[in-house]
GROMACS .gro file of C-alpha atoms in nm:
model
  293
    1UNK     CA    1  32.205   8.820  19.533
    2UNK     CA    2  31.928   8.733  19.274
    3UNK     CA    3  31.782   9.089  19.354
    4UNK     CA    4  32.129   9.280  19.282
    5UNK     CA    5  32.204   9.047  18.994
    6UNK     CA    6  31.843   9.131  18.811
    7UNK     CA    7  31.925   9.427  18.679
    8UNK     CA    8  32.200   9.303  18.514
    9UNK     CA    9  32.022   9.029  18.341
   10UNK     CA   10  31.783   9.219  18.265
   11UNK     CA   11  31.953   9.482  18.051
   12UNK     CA   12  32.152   9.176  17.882
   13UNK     CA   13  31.811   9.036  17.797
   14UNK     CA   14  31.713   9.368  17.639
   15UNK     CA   15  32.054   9.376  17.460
   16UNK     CA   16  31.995   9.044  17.308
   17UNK     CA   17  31.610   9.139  17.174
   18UNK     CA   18  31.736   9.441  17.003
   19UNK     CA   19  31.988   9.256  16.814
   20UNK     CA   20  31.754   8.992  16.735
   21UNK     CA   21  31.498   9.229  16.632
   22UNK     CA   22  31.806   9.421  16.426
   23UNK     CA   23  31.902   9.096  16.288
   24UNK     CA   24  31.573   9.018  16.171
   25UNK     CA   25  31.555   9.405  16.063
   26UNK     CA   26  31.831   9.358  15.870
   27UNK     CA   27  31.719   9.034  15.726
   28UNK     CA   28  31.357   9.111  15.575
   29UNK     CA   29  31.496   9.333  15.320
   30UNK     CA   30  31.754   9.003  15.189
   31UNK     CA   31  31.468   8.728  15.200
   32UNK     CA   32  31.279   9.013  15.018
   33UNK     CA   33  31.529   9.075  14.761
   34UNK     CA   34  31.563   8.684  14.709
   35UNK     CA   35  31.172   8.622  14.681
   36UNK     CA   36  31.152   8.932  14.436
   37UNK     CA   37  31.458   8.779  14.216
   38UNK     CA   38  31.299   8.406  14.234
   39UNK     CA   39  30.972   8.549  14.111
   40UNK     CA   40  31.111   8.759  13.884
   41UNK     CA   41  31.321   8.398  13.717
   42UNK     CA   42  31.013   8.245  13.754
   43UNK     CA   43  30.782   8.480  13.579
   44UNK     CA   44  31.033   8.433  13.308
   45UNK     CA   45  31.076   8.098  13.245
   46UNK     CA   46  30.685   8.103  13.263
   47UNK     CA   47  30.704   8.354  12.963
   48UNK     CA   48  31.003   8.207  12.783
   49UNK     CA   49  30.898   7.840  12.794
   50UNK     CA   50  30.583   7.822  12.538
   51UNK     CA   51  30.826   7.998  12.323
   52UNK     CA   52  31.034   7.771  12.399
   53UNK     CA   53  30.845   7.499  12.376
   54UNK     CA   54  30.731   7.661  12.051
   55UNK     CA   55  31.007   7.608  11.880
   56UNK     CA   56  31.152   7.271  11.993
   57UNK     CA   57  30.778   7.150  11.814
   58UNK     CA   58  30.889   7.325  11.483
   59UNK     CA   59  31.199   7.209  11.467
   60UNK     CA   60  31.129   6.850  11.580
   61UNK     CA   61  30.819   6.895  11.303
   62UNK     CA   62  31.060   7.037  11.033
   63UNK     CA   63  31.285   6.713  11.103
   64UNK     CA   64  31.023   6.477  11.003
   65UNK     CA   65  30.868   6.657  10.736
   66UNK     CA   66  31.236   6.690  10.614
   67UNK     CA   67  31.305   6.294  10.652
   68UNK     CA   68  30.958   6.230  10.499
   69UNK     CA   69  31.004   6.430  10.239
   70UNK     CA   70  31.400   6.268  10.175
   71UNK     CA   71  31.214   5.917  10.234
   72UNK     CA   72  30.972   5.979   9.942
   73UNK     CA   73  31.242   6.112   9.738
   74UNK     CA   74  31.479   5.795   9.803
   75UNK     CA   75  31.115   5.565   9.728
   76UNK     CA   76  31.235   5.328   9.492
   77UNK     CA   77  30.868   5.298   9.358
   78UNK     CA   78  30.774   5.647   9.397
   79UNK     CA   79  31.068   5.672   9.133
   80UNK     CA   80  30.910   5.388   8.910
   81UNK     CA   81  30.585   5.578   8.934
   82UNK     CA   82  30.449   5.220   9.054
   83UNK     CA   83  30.269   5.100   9.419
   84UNK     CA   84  30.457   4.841   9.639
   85UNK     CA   85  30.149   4.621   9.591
   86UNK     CA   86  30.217   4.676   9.206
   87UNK     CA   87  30.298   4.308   9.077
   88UNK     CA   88  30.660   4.228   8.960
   89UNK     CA   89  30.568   4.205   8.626
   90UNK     CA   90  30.398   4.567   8.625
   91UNK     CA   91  30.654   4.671   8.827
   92UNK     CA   92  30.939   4.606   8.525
   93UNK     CA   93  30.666   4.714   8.263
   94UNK     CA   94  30.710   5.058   8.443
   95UNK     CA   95  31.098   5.055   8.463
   96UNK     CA   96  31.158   4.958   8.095
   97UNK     CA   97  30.881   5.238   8.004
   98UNK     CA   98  31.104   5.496   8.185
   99UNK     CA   99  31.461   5.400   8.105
  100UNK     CA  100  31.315   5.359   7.731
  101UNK     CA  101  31.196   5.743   7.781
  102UNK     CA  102  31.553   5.844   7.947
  103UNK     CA  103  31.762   5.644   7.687
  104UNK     CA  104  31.559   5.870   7.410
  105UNK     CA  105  31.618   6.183   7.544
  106UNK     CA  106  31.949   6.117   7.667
  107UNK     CA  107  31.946   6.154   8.052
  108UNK     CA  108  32.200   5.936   8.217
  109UNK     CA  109  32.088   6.086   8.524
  110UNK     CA  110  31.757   5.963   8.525
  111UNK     CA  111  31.847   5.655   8.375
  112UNK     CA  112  32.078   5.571   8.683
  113UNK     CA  113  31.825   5.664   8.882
  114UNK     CA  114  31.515   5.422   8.705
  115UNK     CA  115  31.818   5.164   8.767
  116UNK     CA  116  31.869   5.207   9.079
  117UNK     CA  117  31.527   5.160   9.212
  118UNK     CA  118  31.415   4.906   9.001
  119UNK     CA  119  31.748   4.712   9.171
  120UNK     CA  120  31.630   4.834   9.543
  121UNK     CA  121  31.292   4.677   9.467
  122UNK     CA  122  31.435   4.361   9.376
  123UNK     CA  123  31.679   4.331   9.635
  124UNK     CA  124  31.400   4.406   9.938
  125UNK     CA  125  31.150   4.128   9.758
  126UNK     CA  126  31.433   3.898   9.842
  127UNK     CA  127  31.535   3.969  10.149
  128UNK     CA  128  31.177   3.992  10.213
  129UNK     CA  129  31.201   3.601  10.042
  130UNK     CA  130  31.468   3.485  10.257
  131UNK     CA  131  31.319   3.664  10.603
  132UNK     CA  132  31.040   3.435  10.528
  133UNK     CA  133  30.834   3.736  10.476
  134UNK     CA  134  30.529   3.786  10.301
  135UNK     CA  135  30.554   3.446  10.123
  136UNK     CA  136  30.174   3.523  10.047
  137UNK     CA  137  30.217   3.786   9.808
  138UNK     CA  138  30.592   3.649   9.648
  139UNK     CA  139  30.621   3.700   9.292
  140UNK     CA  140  30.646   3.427   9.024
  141UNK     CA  141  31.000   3.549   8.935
  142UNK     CA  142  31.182   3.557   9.299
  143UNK     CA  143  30.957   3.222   9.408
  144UNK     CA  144  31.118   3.035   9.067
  145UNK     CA  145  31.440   3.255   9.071
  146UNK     CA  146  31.646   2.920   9.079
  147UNK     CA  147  31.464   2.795   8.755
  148UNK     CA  148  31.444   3.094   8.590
  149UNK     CA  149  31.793   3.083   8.421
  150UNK     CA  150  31.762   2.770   8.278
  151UNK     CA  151  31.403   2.875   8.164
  152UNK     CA  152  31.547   3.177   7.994
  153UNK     CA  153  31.810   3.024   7.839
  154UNK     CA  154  31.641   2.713   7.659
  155UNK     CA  155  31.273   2.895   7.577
  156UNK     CA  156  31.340   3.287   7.588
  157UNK     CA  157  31.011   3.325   7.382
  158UNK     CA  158  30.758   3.109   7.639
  159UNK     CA  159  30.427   3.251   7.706
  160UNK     CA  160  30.444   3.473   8.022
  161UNK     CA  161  30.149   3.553   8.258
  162UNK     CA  162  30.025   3.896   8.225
  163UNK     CA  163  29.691   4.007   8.346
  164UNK     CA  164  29.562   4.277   8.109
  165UNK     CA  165  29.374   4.531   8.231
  166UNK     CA  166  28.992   4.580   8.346
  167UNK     CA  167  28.889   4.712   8.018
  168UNK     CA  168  29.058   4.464   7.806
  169UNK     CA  169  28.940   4.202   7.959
  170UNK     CA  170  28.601   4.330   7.888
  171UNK     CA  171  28.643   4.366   7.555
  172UNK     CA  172  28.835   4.037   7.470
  173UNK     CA  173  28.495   3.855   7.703
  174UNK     CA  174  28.275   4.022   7.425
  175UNK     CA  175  28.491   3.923   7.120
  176UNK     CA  176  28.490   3.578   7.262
  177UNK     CA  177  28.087   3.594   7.331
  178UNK     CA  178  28.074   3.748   6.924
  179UNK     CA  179  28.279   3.426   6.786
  180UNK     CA  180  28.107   3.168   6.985
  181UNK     CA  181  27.745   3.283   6.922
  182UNK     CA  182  27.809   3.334   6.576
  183UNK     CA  183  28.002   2.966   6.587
  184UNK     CA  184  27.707   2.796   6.741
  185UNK     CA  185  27.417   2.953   6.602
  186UNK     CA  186  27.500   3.113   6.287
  187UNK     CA  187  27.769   2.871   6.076
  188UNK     CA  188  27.862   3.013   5.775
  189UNK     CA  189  28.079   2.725   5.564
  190UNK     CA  190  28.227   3.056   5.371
  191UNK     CA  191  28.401   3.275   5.667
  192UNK     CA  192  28.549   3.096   5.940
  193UNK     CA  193  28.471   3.211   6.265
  194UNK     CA  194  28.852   3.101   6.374
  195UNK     CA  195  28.990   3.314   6.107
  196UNK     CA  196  28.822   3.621   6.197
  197UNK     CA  197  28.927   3.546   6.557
  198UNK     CA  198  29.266   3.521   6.559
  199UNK     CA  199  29.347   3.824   6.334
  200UNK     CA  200  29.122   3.975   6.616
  201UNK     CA  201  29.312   3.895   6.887
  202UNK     CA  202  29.637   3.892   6.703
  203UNK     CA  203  29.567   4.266   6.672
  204UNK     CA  204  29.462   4.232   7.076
  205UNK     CA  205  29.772   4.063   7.201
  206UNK     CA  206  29.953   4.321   6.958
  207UNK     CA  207  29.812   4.640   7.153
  208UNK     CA  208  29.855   4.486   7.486
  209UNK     CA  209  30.207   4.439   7.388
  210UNK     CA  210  30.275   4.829   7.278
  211UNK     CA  211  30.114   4.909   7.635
  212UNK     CA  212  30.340   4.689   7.815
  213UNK     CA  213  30.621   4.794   7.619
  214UNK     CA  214  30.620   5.165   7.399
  215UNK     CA  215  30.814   5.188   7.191
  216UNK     CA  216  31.074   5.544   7.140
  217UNK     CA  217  30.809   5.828   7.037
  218UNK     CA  218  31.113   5.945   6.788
  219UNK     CA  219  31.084   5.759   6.446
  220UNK     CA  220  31.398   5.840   6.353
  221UNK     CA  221  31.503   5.596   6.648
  222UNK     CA  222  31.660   5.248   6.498
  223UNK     CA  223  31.520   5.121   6.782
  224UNK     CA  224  31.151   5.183   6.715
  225UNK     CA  225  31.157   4.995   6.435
  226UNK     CA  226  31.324   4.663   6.587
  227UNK     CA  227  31.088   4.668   6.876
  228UNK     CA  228  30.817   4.721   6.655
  229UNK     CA  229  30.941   4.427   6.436
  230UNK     CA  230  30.940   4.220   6.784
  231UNK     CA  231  30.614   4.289   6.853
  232UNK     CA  232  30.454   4.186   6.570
  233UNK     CA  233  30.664   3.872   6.545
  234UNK     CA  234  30.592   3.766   6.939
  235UNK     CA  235  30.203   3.856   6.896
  236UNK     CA  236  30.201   3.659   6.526
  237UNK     CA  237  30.374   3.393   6.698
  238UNK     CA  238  30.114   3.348   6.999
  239UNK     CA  239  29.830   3.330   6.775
  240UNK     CA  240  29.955   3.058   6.577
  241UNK     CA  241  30.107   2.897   6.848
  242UNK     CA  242  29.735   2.887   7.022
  243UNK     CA  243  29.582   2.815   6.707
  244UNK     CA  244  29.768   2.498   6.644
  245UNK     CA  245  29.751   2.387   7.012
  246UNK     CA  246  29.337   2.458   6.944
  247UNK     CA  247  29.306   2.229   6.630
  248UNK     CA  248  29.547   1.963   6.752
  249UNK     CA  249  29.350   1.909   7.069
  250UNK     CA  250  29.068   1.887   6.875
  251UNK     CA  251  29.137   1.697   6.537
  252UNK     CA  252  29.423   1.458   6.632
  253UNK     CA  253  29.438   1.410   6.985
  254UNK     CA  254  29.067   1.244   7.053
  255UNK     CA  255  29.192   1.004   6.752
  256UNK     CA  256  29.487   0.895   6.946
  257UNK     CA  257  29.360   0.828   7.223
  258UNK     CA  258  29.102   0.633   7.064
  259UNK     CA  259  29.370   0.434   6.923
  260UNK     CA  260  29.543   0.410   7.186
  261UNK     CA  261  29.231   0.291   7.433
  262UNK     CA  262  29.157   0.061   7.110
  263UNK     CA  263  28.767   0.248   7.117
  264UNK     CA  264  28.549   0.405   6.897
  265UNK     CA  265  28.498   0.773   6.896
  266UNK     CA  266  28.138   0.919   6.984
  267UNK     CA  267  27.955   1.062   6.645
  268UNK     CA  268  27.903   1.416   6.764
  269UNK     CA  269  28.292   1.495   6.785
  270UNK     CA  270  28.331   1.355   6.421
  271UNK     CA  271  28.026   1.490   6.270
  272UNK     CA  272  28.114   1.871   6.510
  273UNK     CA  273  28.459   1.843   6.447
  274UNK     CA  274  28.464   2.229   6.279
  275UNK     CA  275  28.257   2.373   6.533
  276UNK     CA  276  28.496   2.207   6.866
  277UNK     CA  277  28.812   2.363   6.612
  278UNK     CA  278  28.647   2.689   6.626
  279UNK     CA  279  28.536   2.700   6.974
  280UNK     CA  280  28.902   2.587   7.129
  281UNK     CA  281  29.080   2.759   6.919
  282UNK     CA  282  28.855   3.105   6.980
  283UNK     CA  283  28.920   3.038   7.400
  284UNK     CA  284  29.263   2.938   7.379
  285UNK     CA  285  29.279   3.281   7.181
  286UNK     CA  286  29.105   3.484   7.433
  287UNK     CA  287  29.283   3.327   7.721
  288UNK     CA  288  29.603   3.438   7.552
  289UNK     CA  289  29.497   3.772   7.523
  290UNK     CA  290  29.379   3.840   7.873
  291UNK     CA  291  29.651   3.651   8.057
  292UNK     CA  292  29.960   3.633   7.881
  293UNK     CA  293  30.209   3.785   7.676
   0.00000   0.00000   0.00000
């Protein structure tokens, strides 16, 4: 039986290898179509994506230089022309400089503008205030901002701290080195050293005053004049106000006191008397001139 029946098998056995090996005949050239087509895709994408790649950089590059470039345009102190380490009262020096400018020329534009930012910059330095913030570096306005209104409204004119600048400084220390040495060394009963000094720095205090605040450039401006007019009043009116503080504190409060303290007063401020007048009334002057205004 096995014998008769091996024939049989055996040609279904050779049936089933050709169509396997016409299966897999027919197959190769599918799989080969499929690996051609993946390599094909792939050989793209390989090509396409530094392009790609390319161009997501630029644009994602092009966003920030376009948000940097609308965050320096929206700066309220790039407006002011000012640093946000600039002090407060620099800061408004700036801001009345511009909207002065604007208001002479006319531009409503820019003068909203110089508004605007000077009002950002005040409204960050307080939130910064009540964040708790950089309480290190607060400014004398928003640290007395509850005090200031009642300050304002009972001494307008007070003596406000203003740090000149670098070379002023320089050459209000050698005015004050002048009036001293020539105090001390060379008296002359004739010229006063405190005269000379105080229409010095009257003249001082008057200049650091147009550089804080200039005036309109157009003299046809009414309000050239009045500034101008303010000026010289506030600057006139620091100089004697030193001046008398200088020969107060020298001539008339030492004999109080003595009368008070029922003692006598040493020789040398009776018999120097002049020379203390000129020499506190020549630093109060200079100290005026270098820090406030």
């Amino acid at each position: 039986l096995l014998i008769s029946l091996s024939p049989t098998m055996a040609s279904l056995a050779a049936n089933m290898k050709c169509i396997t090996v016409g299966s897999s005949v027919a197959r190769v050239p599918r799989r080969t179509a499929l690996r051609a087509r993946s390599a094909a895709s792939l050989r793209g994408v390989r090509i396409a994506s530094p392009i790609i790649r390319q161009a997501g950089v630029t644009s994602r590059r092009a966003q920030r230089l376009t948000v940097r470039a609308n965050a320096d345009a929206a700066d309220p102190y790039a407006v002011l022309e000012v640093l946000p380490t600039t002090p407060s009262d620099r800061v408004m020096a700036a801001y009345n400089k511009l909207t002065r400018t604007a208001k002479a020329d006319g531009d409503d534009a820019a003068l909203a503008k110089y508004e605007a930012a000077y009002n950002s910059i005040l409204m960050m330095d307080m939130k910064k205030r009540m964040s708790g913030q950089n309480l290190s570096q607060e400014t004398s306005d928003l640290k007395y901002a509850d005090k200031r209104n009642l300050i304002q409204e009972y001494a307008p004119w007070r003596p406000r701290y203003t740090l000149a600048e670098k070379k002023d400084l320089m050459i209000n220390g050698i005015m004050f080195a002048v009036l001293w040495t020539w105090s001390i060394f060379h008296p002359d009963p004739r010229v006063s050293p405190m005269t000379l000094g105080t229409f010095a720095f009257f003249f001082r205090i008057l200049f650091k005053l147009h550089k804080l605040f200039p005036s309109p450039e157009n003299r046809e401006n009414p309000e050239k004049a009045k500034q101008d007019q303010e000026k010289f009043v506030r600057a006139a009116g620091l100089c004697f106000g030193f001046l008398t503080v200088g020969v107060i504190s020298v001539a008339f409060v030492p004999t109080f006191l003595a009368q008070i303290t029922h003692t006598a007063l040493p020789a040398w401020i009776l018999t120097k008397q002049d020379l203390l007048i000129n020499l506190v009334s020549t630093g109060l002057l200079t100290v005026c001139a270098c820090f406030l205004r």
